[in-house]
mmCIF file of C-alpha atoms in Angstrom:
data_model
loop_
_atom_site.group_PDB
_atom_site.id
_atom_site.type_symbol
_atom_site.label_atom_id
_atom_site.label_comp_id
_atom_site.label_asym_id
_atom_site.label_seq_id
_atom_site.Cartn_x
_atom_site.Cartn_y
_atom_site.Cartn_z
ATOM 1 C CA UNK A 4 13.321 -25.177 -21.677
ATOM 2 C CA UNK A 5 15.537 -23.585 -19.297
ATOM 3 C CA UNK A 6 16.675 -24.958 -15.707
ATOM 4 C CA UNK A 7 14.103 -24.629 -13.158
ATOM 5 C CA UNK A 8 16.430 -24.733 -10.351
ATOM 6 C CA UNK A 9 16.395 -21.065 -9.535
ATOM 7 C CA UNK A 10 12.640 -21.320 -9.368
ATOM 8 C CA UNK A 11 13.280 -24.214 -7.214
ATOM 9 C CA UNK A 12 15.614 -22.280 -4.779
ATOM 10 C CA UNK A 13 13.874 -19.200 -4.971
ATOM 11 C CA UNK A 14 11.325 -21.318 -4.046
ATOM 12 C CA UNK A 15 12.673 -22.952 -1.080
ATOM 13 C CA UNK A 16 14.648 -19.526 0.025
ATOM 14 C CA UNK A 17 11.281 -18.042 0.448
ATOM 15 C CA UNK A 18 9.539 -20.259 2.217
ATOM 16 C CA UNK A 19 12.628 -20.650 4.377
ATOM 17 C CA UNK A 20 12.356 -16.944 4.516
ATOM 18 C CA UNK A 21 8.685 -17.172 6.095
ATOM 19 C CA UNK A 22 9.949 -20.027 8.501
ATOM 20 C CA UNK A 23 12.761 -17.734 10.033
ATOM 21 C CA UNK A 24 10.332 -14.621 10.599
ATOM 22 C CA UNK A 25 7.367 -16.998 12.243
ATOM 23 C CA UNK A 26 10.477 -18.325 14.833
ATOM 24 C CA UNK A 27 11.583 -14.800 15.206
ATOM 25 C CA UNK A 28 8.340 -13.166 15.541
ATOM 26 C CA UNK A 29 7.326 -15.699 18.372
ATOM 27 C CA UNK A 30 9.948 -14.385 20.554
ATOM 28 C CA UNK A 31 8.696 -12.273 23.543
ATOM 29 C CA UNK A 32 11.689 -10.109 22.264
ATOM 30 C CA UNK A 33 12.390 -8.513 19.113
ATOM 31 C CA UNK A 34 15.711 -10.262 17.152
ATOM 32 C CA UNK A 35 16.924 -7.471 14.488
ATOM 33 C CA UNK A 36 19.201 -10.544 13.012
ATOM 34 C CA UNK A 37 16.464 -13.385 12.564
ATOM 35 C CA UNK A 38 14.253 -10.424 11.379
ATOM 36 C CA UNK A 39 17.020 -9.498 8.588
ATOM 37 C CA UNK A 40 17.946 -13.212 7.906
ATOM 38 C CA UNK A 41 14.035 -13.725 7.537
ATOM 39 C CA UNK A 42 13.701 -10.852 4.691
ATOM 40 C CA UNK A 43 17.037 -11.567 3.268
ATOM 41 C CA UNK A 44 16.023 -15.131 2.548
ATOM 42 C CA UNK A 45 12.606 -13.956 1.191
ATOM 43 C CA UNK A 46 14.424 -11.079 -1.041
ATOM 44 C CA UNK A 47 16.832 -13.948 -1.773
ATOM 45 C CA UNK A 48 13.513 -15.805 -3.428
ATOM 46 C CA UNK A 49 11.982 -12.773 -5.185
ATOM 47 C CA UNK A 50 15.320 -12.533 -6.928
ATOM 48 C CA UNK A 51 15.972 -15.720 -7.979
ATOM 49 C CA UNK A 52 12.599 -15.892 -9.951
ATOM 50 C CA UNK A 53 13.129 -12.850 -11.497
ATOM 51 C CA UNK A 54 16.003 -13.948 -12.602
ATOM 52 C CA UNK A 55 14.978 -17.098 -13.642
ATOM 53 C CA UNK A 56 12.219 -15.860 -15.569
ATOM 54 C CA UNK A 57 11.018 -12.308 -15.018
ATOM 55 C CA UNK A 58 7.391 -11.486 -13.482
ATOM 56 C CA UNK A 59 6.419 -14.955 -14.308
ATOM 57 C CA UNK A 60 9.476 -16.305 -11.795
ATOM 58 C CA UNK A 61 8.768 -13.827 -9.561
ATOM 59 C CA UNK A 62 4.913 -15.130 -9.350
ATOM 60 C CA UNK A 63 5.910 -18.263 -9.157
ATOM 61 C CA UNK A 64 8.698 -17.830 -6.302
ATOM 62 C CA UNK A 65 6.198 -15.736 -4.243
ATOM 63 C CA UNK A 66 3.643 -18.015 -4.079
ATOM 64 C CA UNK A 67 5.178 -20.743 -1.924
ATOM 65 C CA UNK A 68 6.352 -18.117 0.577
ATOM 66 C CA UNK A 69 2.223 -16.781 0.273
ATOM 67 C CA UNK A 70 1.547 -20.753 1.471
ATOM 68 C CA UNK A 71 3.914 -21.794 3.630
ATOM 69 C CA UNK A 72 2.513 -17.816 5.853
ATOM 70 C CA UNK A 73 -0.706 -19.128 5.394
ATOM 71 C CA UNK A 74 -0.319 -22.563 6.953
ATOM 72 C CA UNK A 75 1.602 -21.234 9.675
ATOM 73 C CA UNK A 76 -1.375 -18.517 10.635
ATOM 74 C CA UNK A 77 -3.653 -21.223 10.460
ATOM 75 C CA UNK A 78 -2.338 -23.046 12.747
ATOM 76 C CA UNK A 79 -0.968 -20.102 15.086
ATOM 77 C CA UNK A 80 -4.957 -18.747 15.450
ATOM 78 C CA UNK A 81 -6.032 -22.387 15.731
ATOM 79 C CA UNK A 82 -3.563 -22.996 18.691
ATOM 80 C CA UNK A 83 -4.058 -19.849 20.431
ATOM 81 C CA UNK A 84 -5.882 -19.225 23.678
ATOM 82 C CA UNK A 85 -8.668 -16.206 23.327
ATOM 83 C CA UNK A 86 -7.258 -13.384 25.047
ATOM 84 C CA UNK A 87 -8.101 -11.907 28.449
ATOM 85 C CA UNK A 88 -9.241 -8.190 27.367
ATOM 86 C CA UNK A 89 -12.452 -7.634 26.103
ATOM 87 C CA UNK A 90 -12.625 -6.039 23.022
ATOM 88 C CA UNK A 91 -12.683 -2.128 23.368
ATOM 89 C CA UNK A 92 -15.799 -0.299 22.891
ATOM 90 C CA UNK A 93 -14.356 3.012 21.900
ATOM 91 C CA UNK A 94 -16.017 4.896 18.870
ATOM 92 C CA UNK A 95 -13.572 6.475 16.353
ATOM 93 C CA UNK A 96 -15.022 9.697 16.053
ATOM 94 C CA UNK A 97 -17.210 9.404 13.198
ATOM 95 C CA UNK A 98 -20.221 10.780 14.972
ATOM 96 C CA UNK A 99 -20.087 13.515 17.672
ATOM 97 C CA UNK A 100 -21.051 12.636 21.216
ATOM 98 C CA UNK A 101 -24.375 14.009 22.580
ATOM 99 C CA UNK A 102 -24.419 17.730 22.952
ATOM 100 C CA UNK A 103 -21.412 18.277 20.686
ATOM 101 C CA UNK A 104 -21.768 20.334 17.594
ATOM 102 C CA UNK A 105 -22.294 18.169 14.707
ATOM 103 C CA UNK A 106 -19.907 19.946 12.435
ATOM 104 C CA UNK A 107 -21.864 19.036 8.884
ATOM 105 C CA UNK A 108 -19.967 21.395 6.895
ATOM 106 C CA UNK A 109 -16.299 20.725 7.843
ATOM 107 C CA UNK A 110 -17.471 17.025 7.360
ATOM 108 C CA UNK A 111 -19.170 17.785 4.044
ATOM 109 C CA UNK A 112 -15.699 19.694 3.396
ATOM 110 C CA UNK A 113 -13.620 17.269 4.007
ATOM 111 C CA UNK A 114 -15.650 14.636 2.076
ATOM 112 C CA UNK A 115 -15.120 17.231 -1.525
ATOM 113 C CA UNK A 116 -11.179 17.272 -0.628
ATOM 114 C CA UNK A 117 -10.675 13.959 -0.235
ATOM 115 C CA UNK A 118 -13.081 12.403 -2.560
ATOM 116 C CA UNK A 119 -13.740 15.209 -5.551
ATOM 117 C CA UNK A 120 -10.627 17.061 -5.147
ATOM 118 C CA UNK A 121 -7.856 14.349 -4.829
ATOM 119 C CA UNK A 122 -10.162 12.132 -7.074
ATOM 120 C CA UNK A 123 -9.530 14.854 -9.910
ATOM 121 C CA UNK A 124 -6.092 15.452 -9.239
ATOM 122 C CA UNK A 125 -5.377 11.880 -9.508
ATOM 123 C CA UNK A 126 -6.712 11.558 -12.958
ATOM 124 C CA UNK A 127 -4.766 14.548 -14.228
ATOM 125 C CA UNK A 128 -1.800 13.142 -12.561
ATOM 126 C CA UNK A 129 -2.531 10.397 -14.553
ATOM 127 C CA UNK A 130 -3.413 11.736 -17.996
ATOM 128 C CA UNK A 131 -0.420 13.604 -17.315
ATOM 129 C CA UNK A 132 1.913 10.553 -16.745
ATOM 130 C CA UNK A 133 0.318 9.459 -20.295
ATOM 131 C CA UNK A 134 1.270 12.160 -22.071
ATOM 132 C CA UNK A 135 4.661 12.018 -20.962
ATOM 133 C CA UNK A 136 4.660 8.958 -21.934
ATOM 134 C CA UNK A 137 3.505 8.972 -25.106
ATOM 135 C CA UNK A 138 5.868 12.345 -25.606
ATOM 136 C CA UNK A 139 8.902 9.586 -24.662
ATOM 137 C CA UNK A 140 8.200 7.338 -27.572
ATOM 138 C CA UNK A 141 5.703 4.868 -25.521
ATOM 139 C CA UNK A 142 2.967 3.079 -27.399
ATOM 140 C CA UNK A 143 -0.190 4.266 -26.694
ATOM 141 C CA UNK A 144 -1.612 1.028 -25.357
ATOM 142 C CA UNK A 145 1.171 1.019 -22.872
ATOM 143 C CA UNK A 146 0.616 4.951 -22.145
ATOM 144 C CA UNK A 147 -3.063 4.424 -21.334
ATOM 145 C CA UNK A 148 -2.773 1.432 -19.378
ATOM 146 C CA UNK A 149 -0.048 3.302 -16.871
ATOM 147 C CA UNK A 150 -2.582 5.999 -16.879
ATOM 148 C CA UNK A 151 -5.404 3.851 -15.518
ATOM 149 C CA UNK A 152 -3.058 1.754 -13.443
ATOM 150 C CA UNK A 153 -1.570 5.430 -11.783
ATOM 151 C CA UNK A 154 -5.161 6.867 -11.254
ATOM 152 C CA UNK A 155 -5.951 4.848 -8.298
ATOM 153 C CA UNK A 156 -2.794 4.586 -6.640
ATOM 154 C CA UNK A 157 -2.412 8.651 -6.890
ATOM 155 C CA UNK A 158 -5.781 8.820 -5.498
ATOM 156 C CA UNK A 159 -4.934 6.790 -2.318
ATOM 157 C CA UNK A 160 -1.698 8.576 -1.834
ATOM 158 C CA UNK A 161 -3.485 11.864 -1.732
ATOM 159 C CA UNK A 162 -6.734 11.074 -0.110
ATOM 160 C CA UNK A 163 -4.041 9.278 3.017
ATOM 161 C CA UNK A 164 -2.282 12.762 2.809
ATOM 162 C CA UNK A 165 -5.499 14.898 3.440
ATOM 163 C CA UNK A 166 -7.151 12.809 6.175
ATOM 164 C CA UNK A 167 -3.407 12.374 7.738
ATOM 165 C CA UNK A 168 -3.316 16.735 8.004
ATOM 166 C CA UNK A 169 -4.455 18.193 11.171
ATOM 167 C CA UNK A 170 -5.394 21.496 9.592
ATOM 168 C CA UNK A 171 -7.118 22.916 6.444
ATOM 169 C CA UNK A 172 -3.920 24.849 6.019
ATOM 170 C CA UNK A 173 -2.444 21.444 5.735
ATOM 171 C CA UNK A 174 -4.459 19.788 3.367
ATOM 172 C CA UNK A 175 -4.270 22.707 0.876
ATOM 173 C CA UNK A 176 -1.138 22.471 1.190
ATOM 174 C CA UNK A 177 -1.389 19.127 0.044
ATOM 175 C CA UNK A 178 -3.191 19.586 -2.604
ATOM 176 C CA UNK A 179 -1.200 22.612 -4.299
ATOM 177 C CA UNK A 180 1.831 20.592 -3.969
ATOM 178 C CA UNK A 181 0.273 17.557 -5.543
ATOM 179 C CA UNK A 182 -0.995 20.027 -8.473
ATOM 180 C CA UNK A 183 2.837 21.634 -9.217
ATOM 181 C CA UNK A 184 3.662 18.560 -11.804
ATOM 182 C CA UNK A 185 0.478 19.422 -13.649
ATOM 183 C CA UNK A 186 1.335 22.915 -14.408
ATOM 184 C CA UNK A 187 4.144 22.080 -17.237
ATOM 185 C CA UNK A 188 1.719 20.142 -18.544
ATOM 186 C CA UNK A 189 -0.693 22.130 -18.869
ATOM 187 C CA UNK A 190 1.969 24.380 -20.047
ATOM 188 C CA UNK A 191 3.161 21.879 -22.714
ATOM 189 C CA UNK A 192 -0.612 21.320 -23.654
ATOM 190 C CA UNK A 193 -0.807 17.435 -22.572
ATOM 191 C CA UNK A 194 -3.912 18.293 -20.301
ATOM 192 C CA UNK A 195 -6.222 20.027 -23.169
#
């Protein structure tokens, strides 16, 4: 079996890592060097179980850092005083004050973009990806499984783009973008 000392300093690195950004957080100032000591040390651990044995390592390595955080919010929110300021009682929007239009269909719009429309892209993003893939010399096992793994995270990217535009103009915009890689495909025939 091989040495587990990198896991053991990648280990140690990390939670070292954690330790450095909890003393430099608690400054009333910000510290750019503890912060980049604090990351270093933690990038320092992520590498060192890769190294030492690939995603497994890396797992491994991350989950002492994952700990050490956890221990140390414990016992930061246990310690702390309750603050001052009440709580805000703001709304966020999501229904109009009294007397305002209600504005159904720009909400019912917005609802198709962002759900049906970047929902669809995302899975022909996807399918796609696969079909590159599988045009590269991937098995298809591997092909399908970056398909369903991409779906999701294409999804959020795009529905975050759409509610993050202030116009319509904008989220079309968006959305045609988004759609240019599909074209070649669709070209190429991966998408019938």
């Amino acid at each position: 079996m091989e040495s587990s000392a990198p896991l053991v300093i990648g280990s140690l690195a990390g939670v070292a890592g954690v330790g450095v950004l909890r003393v430099a957080w608690a400054h009333k100032r910000r510290s750019h060097p503890l912060n980049l000591a604090g990351w270093l040390l933690i990038l320092v651990g992520a590498v060192c179980g890769w190294a030492a044995a690939g995603a497994w390592g890396l797992a491994v390595t991350s989950l002492w850092p994952m700990g050490a955080a956890m221990v140390l919010l414990a016992f930061s929110g246990l310690g702390s005083q309750p603050g001052k300021q009440r709580a805000s009682n703001r709304r966020v929007g999501a229904l109009p004050d009294r007397g305002e239009p209600l504005r159904l269909a720009g909400r019912i719009l917005t609802f198709v973009l962002v759900v049906l429309a970047a929902a669809t892209l995302g899975v022909g993003i996807a399918v796609a990806v696969a079909g590159l893939a599988l045009m590269a010399g991937a098995g298809e096992a591997n092909a399908y499984s970056l398909a369903l793994m991409l779906m999701p995270l294409a999804w959020a990217v795009l529905a975050y783009l759409l509610l993050m535009q202030p116009s319509r103009c904008g989220q079309a915009k968006v959305l045609a973008v988004a759609s240019l890689p599909l074209w070649p495909c669709v070209a190429m025939g991966l998408l019938s």
